mmCIF file of N, CA, C and O in Angstrom:
data_model
loop_
_atom_site.group_PDB
_atom_site.id
_atom_site.type_symbol
_atom_site.label_atom_id
_atom_site.label_comp_id
_atom_site.label_asym_id
_atom_site.label_seq_id
_atom_site.Cartn_x
_atom_site.Cartn_y
_atom_site.Cartn_z
ATOM 1 N N MET Y 1 28.768 -8.409 -3.120
ATOM 2 C CA MET Y 1 27.749 -7.609 -2.461
ATOM 3 C C MET Y 1 26.943 -6.764 -3.481
ATOM 4 O O MET Y 1 25.740 -6.724 -3.262
ATOM 5 N N LEU Y 2 27.537 -6.553 -4.333
ATOM 6 C CA LEU Y 2 26.866 -5.721 -5.719
ATOM 7 C C LEU Y 2 25.695 -6.640 -6.145
ATOM 8 O O LEU Y 2 24.642 -6.312 -6.421
ATOM 9 N N ALA Y 3 25.942 -7.886 -6.386
ATOM 10 C CA ALA Y 3 25.258 -8.954 -6.815
ATOM 11 C C ALA Y 3 23.868 -9.021 -6.001
ATOM 12 O O ALA Y 3 22.801 -9.098 -6.606
ATOM 13 N N PHE Y 4 24.236 -9.246 -4.497
ATOM 14 C CA PHE Y 4 22.957 -9.097 -3.779
ATOM 15 C C PHE Y 4 22.103 -7.891 -3.770
ATOM 16 O O PHE Y 4 21.120 -8.003 -3.890
ATOM 17 N N LEU Y 5 22.590 -6.751 -4.085
ATOM 18 C CA LEU Y 5 22.018 -5.494 -4.077
ATOM 19 C C LEU Y 5 21.088 -5.412 -5.484
ATOM 20 O O LEU Y 5 20.020 -4.975 -5.453
ATOM 21 N N LYS Y 6 21.555 -5.882 -6.571
ATOM 22 C CA LYS Y 6 21.015 -6.151 -7.767
ATOM 23 C C LYS Y 6 19.902 -6.839 -7.593
ATOM 24 O O LYS Y 6 18.733 -6.823 -8.157
ATOM 25 N N ASN Y 7 19.921 -8.164 -6.957
ATOM 26 C CA ASN Y 7 18.891 -9.059 -6.819
ATOM 27 C C ASN Y 7 17.861 -8.581 -5.933
ATOM 28 O O ASN Y 7 16.586 -8.824 -6.011
ATOM 29 N N LEU Y 8 18.172 -7.608 -4.806
ATOM 30 C CA LEU Y 8 17.357 -7.260 -3.887
ATOM 31 C C LEU Y 8 16.266 -6.351 -4.736
ATOM 32 O O LEU Y 8 14.940 -6.253 -4.629
ATOM 33 N N PHE Y 9 17.034 -5.568 -5.368
ATOM 34 C CA PHE Y 9 16.136 -4.435 -5.958
ATOM 35 C C PHE Y 9 15.377 -4.733 -7.320
ATOM 36 O O PHE Y 9 14.192 -4.271 -7.597
ATOM 37 N N HIS Y 10 15.868 -5.998 -8.188
ATOM 38 C CA HIS Y 10 15.282 -6.449 -9.141
ATOM 39 C C HIS Y 10 13.806 -7.119 -8.549
ATOM 40 O O HIS Y 10 13.005 -7.353 -9.430
ATOM 41 N N SER Y 11 13.793 -7.805 -7.467
ATOM 42 C CA SER Y 11 12.889 -8.360 -6.837
ATOM 43 C C SER Y 11 11.896 -7.642 -6.337
ATOM 44 O O SER Y 11 10.808 -8.261 -6.088
ATOM 45 N N CYS Y 12 12.037 -6.385 -6.230
ATOM 46 C CA CYS Y 12 10.826 -5.401 -5.633
ATOM 47 C C CYS Y 12 9.854 -5.191 -6.836
ATOM 48 O O CYS Y 12 10.239 -4.738 -8.029
ATOM 49 N N PRO Y 13 8.643 -5.066 -6.616
ATOM 50 C CA PRO Y 13 7.683 -4.725 -7.466
ATOM 51 C C PRO Y 13 7.666 -3.220 -8.161
ATOM 52 O O PRO Y 13 8.214 -2.423 -7.382
ATOM 53 N N ASP Y 14 7.494 -2.927 -9.420
ATOM 54 C CA ASP Y 14 7.633 -1.673 -9.760
ATOM 55 C C ASP Y 14 6.942 -0.750 -8.791
ATOM 56 O O ASP Y 14 7.235 0.689 -8.706
ATOM 57 N N SER Y 15 5.491 -1.210 -8.331
ATOM 58 C CA SER Y 15 4.802 -0.365 -7.695
ATOM 59 C C SER Y 15 5.227 0.174 -5.991
ATOM 60 O O SER Y 15 4.902 1.188 -5.564
ATOM 61 N N TYR Y 16 6.403 -0.674 -5.751
ATOM 62 C CA TYR Y 16 6.833 -0.365 -4.440
ATOM 63 C C TYR Y 16 8.288 -0.074 -4.511
ATOM 64 O O TYR Y 16 9.001 -0.758 -4.859
ATOM 65 N N ILE Y 17 8.689 1.283 -3.904
ATOM 66 C CA ILE Y 17 9.870 1.773 -4.234
ATOM 67 C C ILE Y 17 10.637 1.699 -2.726
ATOM 68 O O ILE Y 17 9.877 2.470 -1.815
ATOM 69 N N PRO Y 18 11.489 0.999 -2.553
ATOM 70 C CA PRO Y 18 11.847 1.172 -1.118
ATOM 71 C C PRO Y 18 12.526 2.324 -0.799
ATOM 72 O O PRO Y 18 13.758 3.017 -1.241
ATOM 73 N N ASP Y 19 11.913 3.178 0.204
ATOM 74 C CA ASP Y 19 12.116 4.310 0.646
ATOM 75 C C ASP Y 19 11.905 4.828 1.926
ATOM 76 O O ASP Y 19 10.659 4.583 2.004
ATOM 77 N N ALA Y 20 12.909 4.962 2.930
ATOM 78 C CA ALA Y 20 12.676 4.932 4.232
ATOM 79 C C ALA Y 20 11.771 6.120 4.416
ATOM 80 O O ALA Y 20 10.913 6.073 5.464
ATOM 81 N N GLU Y 21 11.728 7.366 3.635
ATOM 82 C CA GLU Y 21 10.967 8.388 3.875
ATOM 83 C C GLU Y 21 9.363 8.075 3.849
ATOM 84 O O GLU Y 21 8.649 8.815 4.628
ATOM 85 N N TYR Y 22 9.159 7.143 2.952
ATOM 86 C CA TYR Y 22 7.647 6.789 2.976
ATOM 87 C C TYR Y 22 7.039 5.655 3.790
ATOM 88 O O TYR Y 22 5.997 5.651 3.823
ATOM 89 N N GLU Y 23 7.936 4.970 4.555
ATOM 90 C CA GLU Y 23 7.536 4.007 5.142
ATOM 91 C C GLU Y 23 6.578 4.379 5.975
ATOM 92 O O GLU Y 23 5.526 3.497 6.396
ATOM 93 N N PRO Y 24 6.697 5.325 7.015
ATOM 94 C CA PRO Y 24 5.597 5.736 7.869
ATOM 95 C C PRO Y 24 4.467 5.874 7.154
ATOM 96 O O PRO Y 24 3.204 5.364 8.070
ATOM 97 N N TYR Y 25 4.167 6.455 6.100
ATOM 98 C CA TYR Y 25 2.866 6.658 5.468
ATOM 99 C C TYR Y 25 2.329 5.234 4.988
ATOM 100 O O TYR Y 25 1.206 4.933 4.929
ATOM 101 N N ARG Y 26 3.432 4.394 4.467
ATOM 102 C CA ARG Y 26 2.984 3.000 4.268
ATOM 103 C C ARG Y 26 2.139 2.084 5.065
ATOM 104 O O ARG Y 26 1.151 1.496 5.102
ATOM 105 N N LYS Y 27 2.893 2.284 6.617
ATOM 106 C CA LYS Y 27 2.333 1.738 7.652
ATOM 107 C C LYS Y 27 0.920 2.307 7.836
ATOM 108 O O LYS Y 27 -0.011 1.573 8.289
ATOM 109 N N GLU Y 28 0.751 3.534 7.890
ATOM 110 C CA GLU Y 28 -0.739 4.223 8.153
ATOM 111 C C GLU Y 28 -1.720 3.672 7.245
ATOM 112 O O GLU Y 28 -2.796 3.460 7.440
ATOM 113 N N LEU Y 29 -1.206 3.529 6.035
ATOM 114 C CA LEU Y 29 -2.046 3.000 4.915
ATOM 115 C C LEU Y 29 -2.562 1.625 5.276
ATOM 116 O O LEU Y 29 -3.702 1.216 5.168
ATOM 117 N N ARG Y 30 -1.507 0.677 5.540
ATOM 118 C CA ARG Y 30 -1.951 -0.676 6.077
ATOM 119 C C ARG Y 30 -2.674 -0.697 7.252
ATOM 120 O O ARG Y 30 -3.675 -1.509 7.134
ATOM 121 N N LEU Y 31 -2.494 0.318 8.190
ATOM 122 C CA LEU Y 31 -3.413 0.329 9.530
ATOM 123 C C LEU Y 31 -4.633 0.509 9.146
ATOM 124 O O LEU Y 31 -5.641 0.073 10.061
ATOM 125 N N SER Y 32 -4.855 1.236 8.111
ATOM 126 C CA SER Y 32 -6.228 1.859 8.042
ATOM 127 C C SER Y 32 -7.028 1.065 6.974
ATOM 128 O O SER Y 32 -8.166 1.191 6.444
ATOM 129 N N GLY Y 33 -6.130 0.053 6.420
ATOM 130 C CA GLY Y 33 -6.917 -0.766 5.670
ATOM 131 C C GLY Y 33 -6.982 -0.635 4.127
ATOM 132 O O GLY Y 33 -7.472 -1.198 3.280
ATOM 133 N N LEU Y 34 -6.106 0.423 3.929
ATOM 134 C CA LEU Y 34 -5.959 0.871 2.270
ATOM 135 C C LEU Y 34 -4.944 0.160 1.513
ATOM 136 O O LEU Y 34 -3.641 -0.001 2.208
ATOM 137 N N SER Y 35 -5.043 0.256 0.518
ATOM 138 C CA SER Y 35 -3.917 -0.624 -0.617
ATOM 139 C C SER Y 35 -3.153 0.511 -1.598
ATOM 140 O O SER Y 35 -3.802 1.034 -2.050
ATOM 141 N N GLU Y 36 -1.836 0.793 -1.330
ATOM 142 C CA GLU Y 36 -1.149 1.660 -1.890
ATOM 143 C C GLU Y 36 -1.342 1.278 -3.366
ATOM 144 O O GLU Y 36 -1.523 2.041 -4.142
ATOM 145 N N THR Y 37 -1.340 0.004 -3.682
ATOM 146 C CA THR Y 37 -1.579 -0.191 -5.238
ATOM 147 C C THR Y 37 -2.620 0.179 -5.680
ATOM 148 O O THR Y 37 -2.750 0.764 -7.028
ATOM 149 N N LYS Y 38 -3.796 -0.165 -4.930
ATOM 150 C CA LYS Y 38 -5.131 0.221 -5.441
ATOM 151 C C LYS Y 38 -5.361 1.794 -5.466
ATOM 152 O O LYS Y 38 -5.986 2.359 -6.574
ATOM 153 N N LEU Y 39 -4.838 2.549 -4.360
ATOM 154 C CA LEU Y 39 -4.814 4.200 -4.489
ATOM 155 C C LEU Y 39 -4.109 4.450 -5.418
ATOM 156 O O LEU Y 39 -4.315 5.479 -6.397
ATOM 157 N N ARG Y 40 -2.955 3.887 -6.134
ATOM 158 C CA ARG Y 40 -2.171 4.463 -7.242
ATOM 159 C C ARG Y 40 -2.832 4.334 -8.570
ATOM 160 O O ARG Y 40 -2.705 5.048 -9.365
ATOM 161 N N LYS Y 41 -3.844 3.275 -8.730
ATOM 162 C CA LYS Y 41 -4.631 3.119 -9.814
ATOM 163 C C LYS Y 41 -5.717 4.158 -9.736
ATOM 164 O O LYS Y 41 -6.218 4.127 -11.046
ATOM 165 N N MET Y 42 -6.347 4.526 -8.783
ATOM 166 C CA MET Y 42 -7.573 5.448 -8.820
ATOM 167 C C MET Y 42 -6.990 6.701 -9.257
ATOM 168 O O MET Y 42 -5.934 7.166 -9.547
ATOM 169 N N ASP Y 43 -8.162 7.381 -9.892
ATOM 170 C CA ASP Y 43 -7.927 8.954 -10.481
ATOM 171 C C ASP Y 43 -7.826 9.716 -9.138
ATOM 172 O O ASP Y 43 -8.248 9.289 -7.809
ATOM 173 N N PRO Y 44 -7.084 10.920 -9.499
ATOM 174 C CA PRO Y 44 -6.870 11.667 -8.055
ATOM 175 C C PRO Y 44 -8.248 12.022 -7.274
ATOM 176 O O PRO Y 44 -7.841 12.068 -6.033
ATOM 177 N N ASP Y 45 -9.254 12.315 -7.739
ATOM 178 C CA ASP Y 45 -10.393 12.743 -6.963
ATOM 179 C C ASP Y 45 -10.806 11.615 -6.158
ATOM 180 O O ASP Y 45 -11.036 11.737 -4.872
ATOM 181 N N ALA Y 46 -10.747 10.183 -6.661
ATOM 182 C CA ALA Y 46 -11.215 9.118 -5.970
ATOM 183 C C ALA Y 46 -10.196 8.738 -4.784
ATOM 184 O O ALA Y 46 -10.499 8.430 -3.633
ATOM 185 N N ARG Y 47 -8.874 9.087 -5.137
ATOM 186 C CA ARG Y 47 -7.818 8.702 -3.972
ATOM 187 C C ARG Y 47 -7.914 9.652 -3.015
ATOM 188 O O ARG Y 47 -7.827 9.276 -1.918
ATOM 189 N N VAL Y 48 -8.296 10.909 -3.242
ATOM 190 C CA VAL Y 48 -8.157 11.939 -2.153
ATOM 191 C C VAL Y 48 -9.458 11.592 -1.307
ATOM 192 O O VAL Y 48 -9.336 11.625 -0.015
ATOM 193 N N ALA Y 49 -10.691 11.108 -2.037
ATOM 194 C CA ALA Y 49 -11.827 11.098 -1.270
ATOM 195 C C ALA Y 49 -11.507 9.594 -0.363
ATOM 196 O O ALA Y 49 -12.082 9.654 0.903
ATOM 197 N N ALA Y 50 -10.716 8.635 -0.734
ATOM 198 C CA ALA Y 50 -10.591 7.314 -0.052
ATOM 199 C C ALA Y 50 -9.680 7.852 1.073
ATOM 200 O O ALA Y 50 -9.985 7.404 2.291
ATOM 201 N N LEU Y 51 -8.717 8.653 0.987
ATOM 202 C CA LEU Y 51 -7.810 9.085 2.142
ATOM 203 C C LEU Y 51 -8.368 10.062 3.022
ATOM 204 O O LEU Y 51 -8.112 9.742 4.337
ATOM 205 N N GLU Y 52 -9.269 10.841 2.316
ATOM 206 C CA GLU Y 52 -10.061 11.503 3.554
ATOM 207 C C GLU Y 52 -11.048 10.642 4.391
ATOM 208 O O GLU Y 52 -11.326 11.033 5.565
ATOM 209 N N ASN Y 53 -11.707 9.588 3.925
ATOM 210 C CA ASN Y 53 -12.640 8.816 4.601
ATOM 211 C C ASN Y 53 -11.997 8.153 5.489
ATOM 212 O O ASN Y 53 -12.492 7.653 6.316
ATOM 213 N N ALA Y 54 -10.619 7.822 5.308
ATOM 214 C CA ALA Y 54 -9.774 7.133 6.218
ATOM 215 C C ALA Y 54 -9.239 8.006 7.367
ATOM 216 O O ALA Y 54 -8.416 7.471 8.033
ATOM 217 N N HIS Y 55 -9.411 9.107 7.402
ATOM 218 C CA HIS Y 55 -9.024 10.263 8.283
ATOM 219 C C HIS Y 55 -7.454 10.346 8.093
ATOM 220 O O HIS Y 55 -6.888 10.579 8.988
ATOM 221 N N LEU Y 56 -7.015 10.346 6.715
ATOM 222 C CA LEU Y 56 -5.634 10.594 6.621
ATOM 223 C C LEU Y 56 -5.475 11.921 5.656
ATOM 224 O O LEU Y 56 -6.549 12.257 4.945
ATOM 225 N N ASP Y 57 -4.230 12.692 5.713
ATOM 226 C CA ASP Y 57 -4.210 13.590 4.949
ATOM 227 C C ASP Y 57 -3.621 13.591 3.539
ATOM 228 O O ASP Y 57 -2.500 12.897 3.288
ATOM 229 N N PRO Y 58 -4.326 13.763 2.684
ATOM 230 C CA PRO Y 58 -4.112 13.469 1.164
ATOM 231 C C PRO Y 58 -2.775 14.060 0.802
ATOM 232 O O PRO Y 58 -1.988 13.462 -0.187
ATOM 233 N N TYR Y 59 -2.567 15.138 1.518
ATOM 234 C CA TYR Y 59 -1.134 15.798 0.879
ATOM 235 C C TYR Y 59 -0.008 14.894 1.278
ATOM 236 O O TYR Y 59 1.111 15.144 0.792
ATOM 237 N N ASP Y 60 -0.034 14.106 2.481
ATOM 238 C CA ASP Y 60 0.949 13.179 2.922
ATOM 239 C C ASP Y 60 1.037 12.161 1.909
ATOM 240 O O ASP Y 60 2.204 11.597 2.037
ATOM 241 N N TYR Y 61 0.130 11.867 1.205
ATOM 242 C CA TYR Y 61 0.193 10.772 0.248
ATOM 243 C C TYR Y 61 0.723 11.226 -1.520
ATOM 244 O O TYR Y 61 -0.085 10.568 -2.112
ATOM 245 N N ILE Y 62 1.068 12.324 -1.460
ATOM 246 C CA ILE Y 62 1.064 12.944 -2.869
ATOM 247 C C ILE Y 62 2.048 11.974 -3.683
ATOM 248 O O ILE Y 62 1.982 11.853 -4.969
ATOM 249 N N TYR Y 63 2.935 11.180 -3.103
ATOM 250 C CA TYR Y 63 3.695 10.413 -3.782
ATOM 251 C C TYR Y 63 3.170 9.237 -4.464
ATOM 252 O O TYR Y 63 3.372 8.614 -5.501
ATOM 253 N N LEU Y 64 2.093 9.096 -4.135
ATOM 254 C CA LEU Y 64 0.946 7.994 -4.732
ATOM 255 C C LEU Y 64 0.685 8.344 -6.184
ATOM 256 O O LEU Y 64 0.326 7.545 -6.981
ATOM 257 N N ALA Y 65 0.939 9.673 -6.458
ATOM 258 C CA ALA Y 65 0.209 10.039 -7.737
ATOM 259 C C ALA Y 65 1.413 9.990 -9.022
ATOM 260 O O ALA Y 65 1.074 9.834 -10.104
ATOM 261 N N CYS Y 66 2.699 9.681 -8.432
ATOM 262 C CA CYS Y 66 3.984 9.441 -9.235
ATOM 263 C C CYS Y 66 3.917 8.212 -9.767
ATOM 264 O O CYS Y 66 3.415 7.150 -9.433
#
């Protein structure tokens, strides 16, 4: 079982952290056509503008700055 979990978490890209808390927000991003990876690479002002243009609350996506 431990080997399975190690393989599971090592196969995840660094930019994606499996966390149930953020999954609803990730789903909203996908539905709005935004990429979590691209948003993470943007500077903060551009990220906020992109989220607001998609009618999403930037404060819900503060985890993207980490």
